[in-house]
XYZ file of C-alpha atoms in Angstrom:
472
model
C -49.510 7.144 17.783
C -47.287 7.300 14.479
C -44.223 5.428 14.570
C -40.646 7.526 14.439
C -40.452 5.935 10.818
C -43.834 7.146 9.944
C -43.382 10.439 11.554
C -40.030 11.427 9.493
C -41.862 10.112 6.399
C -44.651 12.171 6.935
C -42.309 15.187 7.521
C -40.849 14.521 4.724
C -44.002 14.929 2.779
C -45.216 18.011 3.957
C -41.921 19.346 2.918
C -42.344 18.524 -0.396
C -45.853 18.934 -0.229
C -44.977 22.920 0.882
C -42.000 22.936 -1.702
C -44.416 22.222 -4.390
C -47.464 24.217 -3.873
C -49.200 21.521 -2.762
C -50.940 18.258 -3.972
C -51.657 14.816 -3.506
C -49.216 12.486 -3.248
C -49.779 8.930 -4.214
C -46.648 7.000 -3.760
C -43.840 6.183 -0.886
C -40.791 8.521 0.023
C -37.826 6.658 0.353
C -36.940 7.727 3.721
C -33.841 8.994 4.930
C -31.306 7.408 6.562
C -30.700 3.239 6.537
C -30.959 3.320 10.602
C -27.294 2.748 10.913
C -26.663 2.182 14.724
C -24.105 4.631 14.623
C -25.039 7.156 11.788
C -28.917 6.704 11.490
C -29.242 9.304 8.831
C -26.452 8.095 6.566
C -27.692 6.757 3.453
C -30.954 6.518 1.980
C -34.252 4.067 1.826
C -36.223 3.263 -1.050
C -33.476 2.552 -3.918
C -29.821 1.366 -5.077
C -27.038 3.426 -6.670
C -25.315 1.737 -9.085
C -22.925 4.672 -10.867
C -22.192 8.317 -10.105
C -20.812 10.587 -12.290
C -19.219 13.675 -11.004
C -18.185 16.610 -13.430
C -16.626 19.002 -10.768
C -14.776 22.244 -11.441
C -12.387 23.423 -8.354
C -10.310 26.520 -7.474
C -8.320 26.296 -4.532
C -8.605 29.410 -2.173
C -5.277 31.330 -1.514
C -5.630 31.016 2.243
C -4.785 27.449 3.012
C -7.187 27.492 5.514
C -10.117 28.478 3.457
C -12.483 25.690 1.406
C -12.126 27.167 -1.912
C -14.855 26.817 -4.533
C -16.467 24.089 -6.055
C -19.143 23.297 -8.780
C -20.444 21.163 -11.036
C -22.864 18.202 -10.948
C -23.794 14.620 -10.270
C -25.319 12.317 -12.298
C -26.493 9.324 -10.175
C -27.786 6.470 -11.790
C -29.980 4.210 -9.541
C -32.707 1.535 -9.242
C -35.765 2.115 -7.194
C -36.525 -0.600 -4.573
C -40.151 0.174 -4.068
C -42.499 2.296 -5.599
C -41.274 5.720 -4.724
C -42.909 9.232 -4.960
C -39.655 10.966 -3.571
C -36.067 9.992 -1.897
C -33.416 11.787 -0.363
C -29.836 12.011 -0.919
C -27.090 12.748 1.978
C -25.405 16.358 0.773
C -24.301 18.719 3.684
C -24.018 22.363 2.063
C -23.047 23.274 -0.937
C -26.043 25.356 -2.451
C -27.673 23.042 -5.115
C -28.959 25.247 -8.183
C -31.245 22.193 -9.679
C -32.403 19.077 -9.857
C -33.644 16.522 -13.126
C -34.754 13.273 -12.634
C -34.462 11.122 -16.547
C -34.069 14.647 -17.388
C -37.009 16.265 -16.329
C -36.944 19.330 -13.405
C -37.719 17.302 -10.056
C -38.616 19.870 -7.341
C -36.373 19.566 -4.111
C -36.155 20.532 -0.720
C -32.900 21.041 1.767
C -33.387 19.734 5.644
C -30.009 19.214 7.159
C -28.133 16.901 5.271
C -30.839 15.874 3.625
C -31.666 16.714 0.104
C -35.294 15.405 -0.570
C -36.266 14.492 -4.208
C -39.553 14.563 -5.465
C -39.569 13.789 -9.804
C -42.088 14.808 -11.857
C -43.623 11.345 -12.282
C -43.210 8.299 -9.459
C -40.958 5.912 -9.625
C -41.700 2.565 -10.231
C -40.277 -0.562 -8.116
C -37.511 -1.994 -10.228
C -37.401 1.327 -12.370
C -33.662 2.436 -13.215
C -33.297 6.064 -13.205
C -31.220 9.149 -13.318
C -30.565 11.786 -11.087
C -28.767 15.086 -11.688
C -28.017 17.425 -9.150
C -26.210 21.054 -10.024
C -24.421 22.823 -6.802
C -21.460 25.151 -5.992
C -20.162 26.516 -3.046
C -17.356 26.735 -0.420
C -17.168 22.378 0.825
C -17.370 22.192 4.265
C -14.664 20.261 6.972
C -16.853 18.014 8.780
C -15.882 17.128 13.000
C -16.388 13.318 13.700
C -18.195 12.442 16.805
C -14.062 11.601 17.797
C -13.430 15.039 16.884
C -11.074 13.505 13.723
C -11.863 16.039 10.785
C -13.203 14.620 7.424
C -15.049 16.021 4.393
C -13.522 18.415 2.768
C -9.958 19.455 4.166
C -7.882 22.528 2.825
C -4.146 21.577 2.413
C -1.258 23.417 1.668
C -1.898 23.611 -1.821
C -5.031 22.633 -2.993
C -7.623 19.959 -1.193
C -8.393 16.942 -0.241
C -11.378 15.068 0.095
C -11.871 12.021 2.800
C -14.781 10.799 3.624
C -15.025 7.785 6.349
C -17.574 7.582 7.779
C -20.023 10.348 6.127
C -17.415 13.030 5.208
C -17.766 12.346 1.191
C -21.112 14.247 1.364
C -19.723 17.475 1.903
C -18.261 17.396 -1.915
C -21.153 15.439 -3.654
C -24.550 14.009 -2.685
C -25.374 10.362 -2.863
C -26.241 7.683 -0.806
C -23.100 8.092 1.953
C -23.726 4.015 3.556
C -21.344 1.484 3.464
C -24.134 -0.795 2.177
C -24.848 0.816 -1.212
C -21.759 0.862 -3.477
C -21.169 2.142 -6.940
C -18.954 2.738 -9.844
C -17.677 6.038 -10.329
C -16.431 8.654 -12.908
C -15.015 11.295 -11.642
C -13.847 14.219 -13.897
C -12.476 17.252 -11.907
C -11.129 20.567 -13.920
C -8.773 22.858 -11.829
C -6.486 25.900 -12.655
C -2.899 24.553 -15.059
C -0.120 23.584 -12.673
C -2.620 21.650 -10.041
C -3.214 17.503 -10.416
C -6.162 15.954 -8.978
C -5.225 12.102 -8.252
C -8.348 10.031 -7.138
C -9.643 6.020 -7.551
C -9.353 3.774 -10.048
C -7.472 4.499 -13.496
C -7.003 7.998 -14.904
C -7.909 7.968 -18.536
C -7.644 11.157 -19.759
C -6.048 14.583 -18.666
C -5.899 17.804 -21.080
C -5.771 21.555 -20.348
C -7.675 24.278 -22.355
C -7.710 27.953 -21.568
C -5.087 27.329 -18.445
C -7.508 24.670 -16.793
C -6.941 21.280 -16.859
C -9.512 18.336 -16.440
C -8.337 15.291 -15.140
C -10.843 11.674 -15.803
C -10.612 9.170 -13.884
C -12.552 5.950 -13.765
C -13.571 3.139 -10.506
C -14.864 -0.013 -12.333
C -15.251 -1.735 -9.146
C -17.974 -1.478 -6.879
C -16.629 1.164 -4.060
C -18.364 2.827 -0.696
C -18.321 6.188 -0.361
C -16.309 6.675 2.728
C -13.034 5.224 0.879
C -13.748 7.918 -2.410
C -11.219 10.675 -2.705
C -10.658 13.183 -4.691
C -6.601 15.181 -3.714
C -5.726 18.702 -5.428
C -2.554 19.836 -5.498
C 1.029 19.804 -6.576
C 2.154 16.212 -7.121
C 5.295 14.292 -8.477
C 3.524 11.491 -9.962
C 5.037 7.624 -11.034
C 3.445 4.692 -12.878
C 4.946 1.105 -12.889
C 3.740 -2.189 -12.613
C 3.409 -5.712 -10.214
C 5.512 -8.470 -11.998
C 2.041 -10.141 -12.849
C 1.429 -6.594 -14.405
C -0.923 -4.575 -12.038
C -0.410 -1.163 -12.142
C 1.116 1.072 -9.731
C -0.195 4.840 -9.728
C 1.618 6.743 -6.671
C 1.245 10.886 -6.695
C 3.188 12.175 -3.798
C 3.853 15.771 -2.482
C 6.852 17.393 -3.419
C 7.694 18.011 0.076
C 7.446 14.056 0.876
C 9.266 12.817 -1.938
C 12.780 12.027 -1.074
C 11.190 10.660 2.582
C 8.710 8.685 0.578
C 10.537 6.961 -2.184
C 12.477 3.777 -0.307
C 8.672 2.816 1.728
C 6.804 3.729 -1.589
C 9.526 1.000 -3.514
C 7.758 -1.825 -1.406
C 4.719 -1.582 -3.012
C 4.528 -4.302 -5.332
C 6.575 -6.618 -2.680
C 3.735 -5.960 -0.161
C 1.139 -6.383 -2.602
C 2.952 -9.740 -3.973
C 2.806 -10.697 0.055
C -0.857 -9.360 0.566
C -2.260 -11.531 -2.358
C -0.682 -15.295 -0.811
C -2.176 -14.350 2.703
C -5.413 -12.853 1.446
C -6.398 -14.267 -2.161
C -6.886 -12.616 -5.093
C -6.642 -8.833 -5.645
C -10.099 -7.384 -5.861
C -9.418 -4.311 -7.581
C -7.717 -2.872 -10.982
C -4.592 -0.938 -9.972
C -3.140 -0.249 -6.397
C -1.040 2.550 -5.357
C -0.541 5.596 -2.609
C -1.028 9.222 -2.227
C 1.345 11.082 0.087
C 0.251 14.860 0.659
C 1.705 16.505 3.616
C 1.880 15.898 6.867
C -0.393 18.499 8.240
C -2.908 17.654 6.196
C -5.088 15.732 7.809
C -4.550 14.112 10.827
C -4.431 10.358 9.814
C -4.327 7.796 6.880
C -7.280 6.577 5.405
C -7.592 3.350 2.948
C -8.969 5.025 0.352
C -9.901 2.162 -2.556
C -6.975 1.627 -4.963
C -4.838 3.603 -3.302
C -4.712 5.297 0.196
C -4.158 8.503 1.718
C -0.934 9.158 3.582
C -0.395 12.946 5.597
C 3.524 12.684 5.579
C 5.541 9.182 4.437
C 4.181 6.160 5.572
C 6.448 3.259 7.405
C 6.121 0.322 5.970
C 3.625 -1.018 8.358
C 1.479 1.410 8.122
C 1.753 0.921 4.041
C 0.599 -2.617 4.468
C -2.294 -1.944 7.395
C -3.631 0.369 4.111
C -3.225 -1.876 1.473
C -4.387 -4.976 3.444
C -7.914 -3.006 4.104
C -8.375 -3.299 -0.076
C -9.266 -7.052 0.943
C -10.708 -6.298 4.130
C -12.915 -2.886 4.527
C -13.181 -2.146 0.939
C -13.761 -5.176 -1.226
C -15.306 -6.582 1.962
C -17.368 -3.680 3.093
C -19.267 -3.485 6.181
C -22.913 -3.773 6.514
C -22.843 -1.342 9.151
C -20.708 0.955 11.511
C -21.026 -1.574 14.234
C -19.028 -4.241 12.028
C -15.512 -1.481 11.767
C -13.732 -4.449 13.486
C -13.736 -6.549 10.347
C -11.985 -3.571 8.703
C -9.485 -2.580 11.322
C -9.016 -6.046 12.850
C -8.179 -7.356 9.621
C -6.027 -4.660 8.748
C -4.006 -5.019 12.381
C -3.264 -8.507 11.773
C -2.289 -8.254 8.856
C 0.531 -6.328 10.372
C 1.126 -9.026 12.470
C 1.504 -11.410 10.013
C 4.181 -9.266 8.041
C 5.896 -8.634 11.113
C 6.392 -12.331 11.983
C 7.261 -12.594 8.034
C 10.037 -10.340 8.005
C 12.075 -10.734 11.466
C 9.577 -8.972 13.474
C 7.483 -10.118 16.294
C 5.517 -13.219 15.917
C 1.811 -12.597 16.278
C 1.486 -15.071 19.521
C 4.459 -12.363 20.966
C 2.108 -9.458 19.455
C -1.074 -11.027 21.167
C 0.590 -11.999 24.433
C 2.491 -8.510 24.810
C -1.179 -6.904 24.432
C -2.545 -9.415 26.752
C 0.003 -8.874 29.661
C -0.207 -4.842 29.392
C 3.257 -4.549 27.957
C 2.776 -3.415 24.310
C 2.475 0.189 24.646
C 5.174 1.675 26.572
C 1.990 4.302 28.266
C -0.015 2.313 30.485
C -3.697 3.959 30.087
C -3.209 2.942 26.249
C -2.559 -1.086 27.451
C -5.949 -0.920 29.301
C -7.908 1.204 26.556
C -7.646 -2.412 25.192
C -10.387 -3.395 26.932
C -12.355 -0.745 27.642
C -15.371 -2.408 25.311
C -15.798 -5.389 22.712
C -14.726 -5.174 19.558
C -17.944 -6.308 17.734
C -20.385 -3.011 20.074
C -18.480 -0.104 20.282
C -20.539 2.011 22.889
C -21.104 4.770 20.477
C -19.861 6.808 17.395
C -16.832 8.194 18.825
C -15.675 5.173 19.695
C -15.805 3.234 16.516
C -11.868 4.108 15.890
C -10.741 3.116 19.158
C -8.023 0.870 19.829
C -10.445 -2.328 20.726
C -12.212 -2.213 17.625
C -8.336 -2.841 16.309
C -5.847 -4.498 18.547
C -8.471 -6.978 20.081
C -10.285 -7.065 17.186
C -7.125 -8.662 16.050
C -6.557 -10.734 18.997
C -10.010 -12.784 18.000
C -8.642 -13.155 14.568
C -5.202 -14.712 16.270
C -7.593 -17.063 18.828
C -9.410 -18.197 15.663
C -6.113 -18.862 14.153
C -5.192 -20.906 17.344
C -8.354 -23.252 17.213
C -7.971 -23.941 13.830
C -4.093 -24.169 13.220
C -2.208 -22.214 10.377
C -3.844 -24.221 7.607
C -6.908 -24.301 8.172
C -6.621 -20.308 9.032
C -5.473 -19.160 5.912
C -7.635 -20.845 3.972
C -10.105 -18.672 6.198
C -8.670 -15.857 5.167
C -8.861 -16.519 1.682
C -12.337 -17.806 1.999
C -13.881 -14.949 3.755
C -12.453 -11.904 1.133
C -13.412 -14.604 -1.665
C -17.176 -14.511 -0.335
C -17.919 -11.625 0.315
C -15.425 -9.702 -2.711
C -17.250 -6.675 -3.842
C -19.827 -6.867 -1.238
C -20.838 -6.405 2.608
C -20.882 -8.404 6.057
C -21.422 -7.935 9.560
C -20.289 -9.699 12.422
C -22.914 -12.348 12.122
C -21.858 -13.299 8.862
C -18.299 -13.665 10.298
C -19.140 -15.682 12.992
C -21.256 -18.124 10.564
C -18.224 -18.221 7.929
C -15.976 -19.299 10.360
C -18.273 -22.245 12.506
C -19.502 -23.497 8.789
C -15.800 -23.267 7.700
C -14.714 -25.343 10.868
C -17.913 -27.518 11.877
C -15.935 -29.487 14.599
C -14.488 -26.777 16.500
C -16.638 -25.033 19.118
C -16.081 -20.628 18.800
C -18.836 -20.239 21.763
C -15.531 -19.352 24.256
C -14.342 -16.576 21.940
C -17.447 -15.254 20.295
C -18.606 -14.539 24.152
C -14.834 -13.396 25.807
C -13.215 -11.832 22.970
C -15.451 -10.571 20.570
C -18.314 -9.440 22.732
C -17.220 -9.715 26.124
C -16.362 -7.009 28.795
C -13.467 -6.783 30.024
C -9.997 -8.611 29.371
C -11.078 -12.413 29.271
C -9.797 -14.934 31.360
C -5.637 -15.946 30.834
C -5.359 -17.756 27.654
């Protein structure tokens, strides 16, 4: 009996094979889907992106609640892992008009959110190539397994697109994995009066026949899920680090004057972030601050992150601190969201026994006892599962994967001492900058980092034990 690999490959065939009229085909499909535990269709078998290009053209609907319309296109440029007679990208919607692979017409076909490729000659193992896909339509608002909205999201006045984990395929099609990261260029042309703020740099901006197209450029490598693209009215400020990184902040006219003092902090947090955690990986940092019914949450989007409403300070730094951990450091999979969010909780800690706050050990033990939250369901959600095997999709946000994620980083901090842990910290984002890691990779960073101190105790009770371990 075929295997469920075999049988979605051969599916995939006859669909093209149907598409087509027909024919033999010779070559592989790349599959869809990487078999993420979580999101087994998200991203795509068979090759590695390297660059997208979007050339997008918005207009906002006039009923906030509506998607408005988008078009344009995507160039992709990739490199094909195996010999490959067709692959799929992740796009849910959006009516795509046409397809050229190294500018020939490819013939396509739509199943779900996948959008199945076949080019007009095979690809060849190593072969670089270039995909262009052409598509309008009204983007869609995706509901998580949590029930947390992503993709596409209407706001007040304009749009906003978020995209962890899968959402960034409802505005362009690509491989949407944590594993396969890309440069970008993203040029987006909307009506006079509206800004579009996204990653990176923005290196050009003019307006012709009351439209205005804004370019903006991510050298670094960057996963999908922390792309953005934000439409809408913005009061925008540049400034830089003392060392001379660049600050880009667009905020919401309605959140200015509650924005301004937290927003100040930014090159004191970053000036903090880069002695705990090493080097900055990326070119510029910053913020965006739309409104706070916009979306429902913040979202470390790379360079700078997404706020609905003014950030506290805290929050500012659990954002910024995920540019080392989460984006730089990317996970290999969905089971591995620990290493972003337990990062990014301790590093809360840590700037809350820097600046009068807390200490961490009064952090950790308050969680421990059952005291931190003042509601007493959200003290035991703490253990309801280990941090490193969330039971299932929905739960991949939850407060283990964050607050005890954090409480193995603080055990780890206790069996090695403060020296010894920061030069973890540094080590780890150093490693792995620009890359991916799982939980395994952790584990073996941190025993080769520290060969004479045994982890077995907290690698079984507090990263993938049940239940709230013994008393410390």
């Amino acid at each position: 009996m075929p295997t469920p690999r075999l049988l979605v490959a051969t599916a995939t065939v006859l669909a093209l094979a149907a598409c087509s009229g027909g024919g033999a085909v010779d070559g592989s499909p790349g599959g869809s889907g990487v078999r993420d535990p979580y999101f087994p269709k998200a991203g795509n078998g068979g090759y590695d992106i390297g660059h997208y290009d979007l050339a997008l053209d918005y207009d906002p609907d006039t009923e906030p609640a509506e998607g408005g319309h988008l078009s344009g296109s995507a160039t992709i440029t990739a490199r094909a892992t195996r010999d490959l007679s067709a692959f799929d990208l992740d796009l849910k919607g959006l009516d795509v008009e046409g397809v050229t692979v190294e500018g020939r017409k490819a013939r396509f076909n739509r199943a779900g959110q996948e959008l199945t490729v076949r080019p007009a000659e095979e690809l060849n193992d190593g072969e670089t190539f270039r995909v262009t896909v052409r598509y309008s339509g009204e983007p869609e608002t995706i509901t998580d397994p949590d029930d947390s909205e992503e993709g596409w999201l209407p706001t007040a006045d304009g749009a906003v697109g978020l995209g962890e984990p899968t959402g960034s395929m409802a505005w362009f099609p690509g491989s949407h994995h944590p594993s396969d990261k890309a440069t970008y260029d993203l040029a987006m042309t909307v009506p006079e009066g509206l800004g579009v703020v996204s990653n990176g740099e923005l290196r050009d901006e003019r307006t012709r026949d009351g439209r205005t197209t804004f370019t903006w450029h991510t050298a670094e490598p960057m996963a999908s899920h922390v792309v953005t693209v934000a439409v809408g009215e913005w009061e925008t400020a540049r400034s830089t680090t003392d060392d001379g990184l660049p600050v880009y902040t667009a905020v919401d006219p309605a959140q200015a004057d509650a924005s301004r003092k937290v927003l100040k902090r930014i090159p004191e947090i970053m000036d903090w972030a880069r002695e705990n955690f090493g080097p900055y990986p990326f070119s510029s940092t910053g913020a965006i601050v739309d409104r706070d019914e916009d979306a429902g949450y913040a979202l470390e989007t790379q360079n700078r992150p997404y706020f609905p409403g003014a950030p506290d300070t805290v929050l500012l730094v659990h954002e910024l601190a995920h540019q080392w951990y989460g984006n730089s450091v990317s996970p290999k999979t969905w089971r591995d969201m620990w290493l972003n969010e337990g990062f990014a909780t301790y590093a809360e800690w840590l700037w809350e026994e820097d600046h009068g706050g807390d200490t961490a050990q009064e952090t950790f033990e308050a969680l421990y006892d059952g005291t931190y939250y003042d509601d007493e369901d959200a003290n035991d959600s703490i253990w309801a599962f280990p941090p490193a095997d969330p039971p299932d999709a929905a739960h991949i946000s939850e407060s283990p994967v964050y607050q005890r994620g954090a409480m193995v980083l603080h055990k780890i901090r206790e069996a090695v001492g403060d020296d010894a842990f920061w030069d973890l910290l540094h080590g780890w984002a150093a490693a792995h900058r620009h890359g991916n890691a799982d939980t395994g990779d952790f584990t073996a960073y941190v025993e080769k980092s520290a060969p004479d101190e045994d982890f077995s105790e907290i690698w079984a009770d507090w990263l993938r034990g049940d239940g709230r371990p013994d008393a410390p």
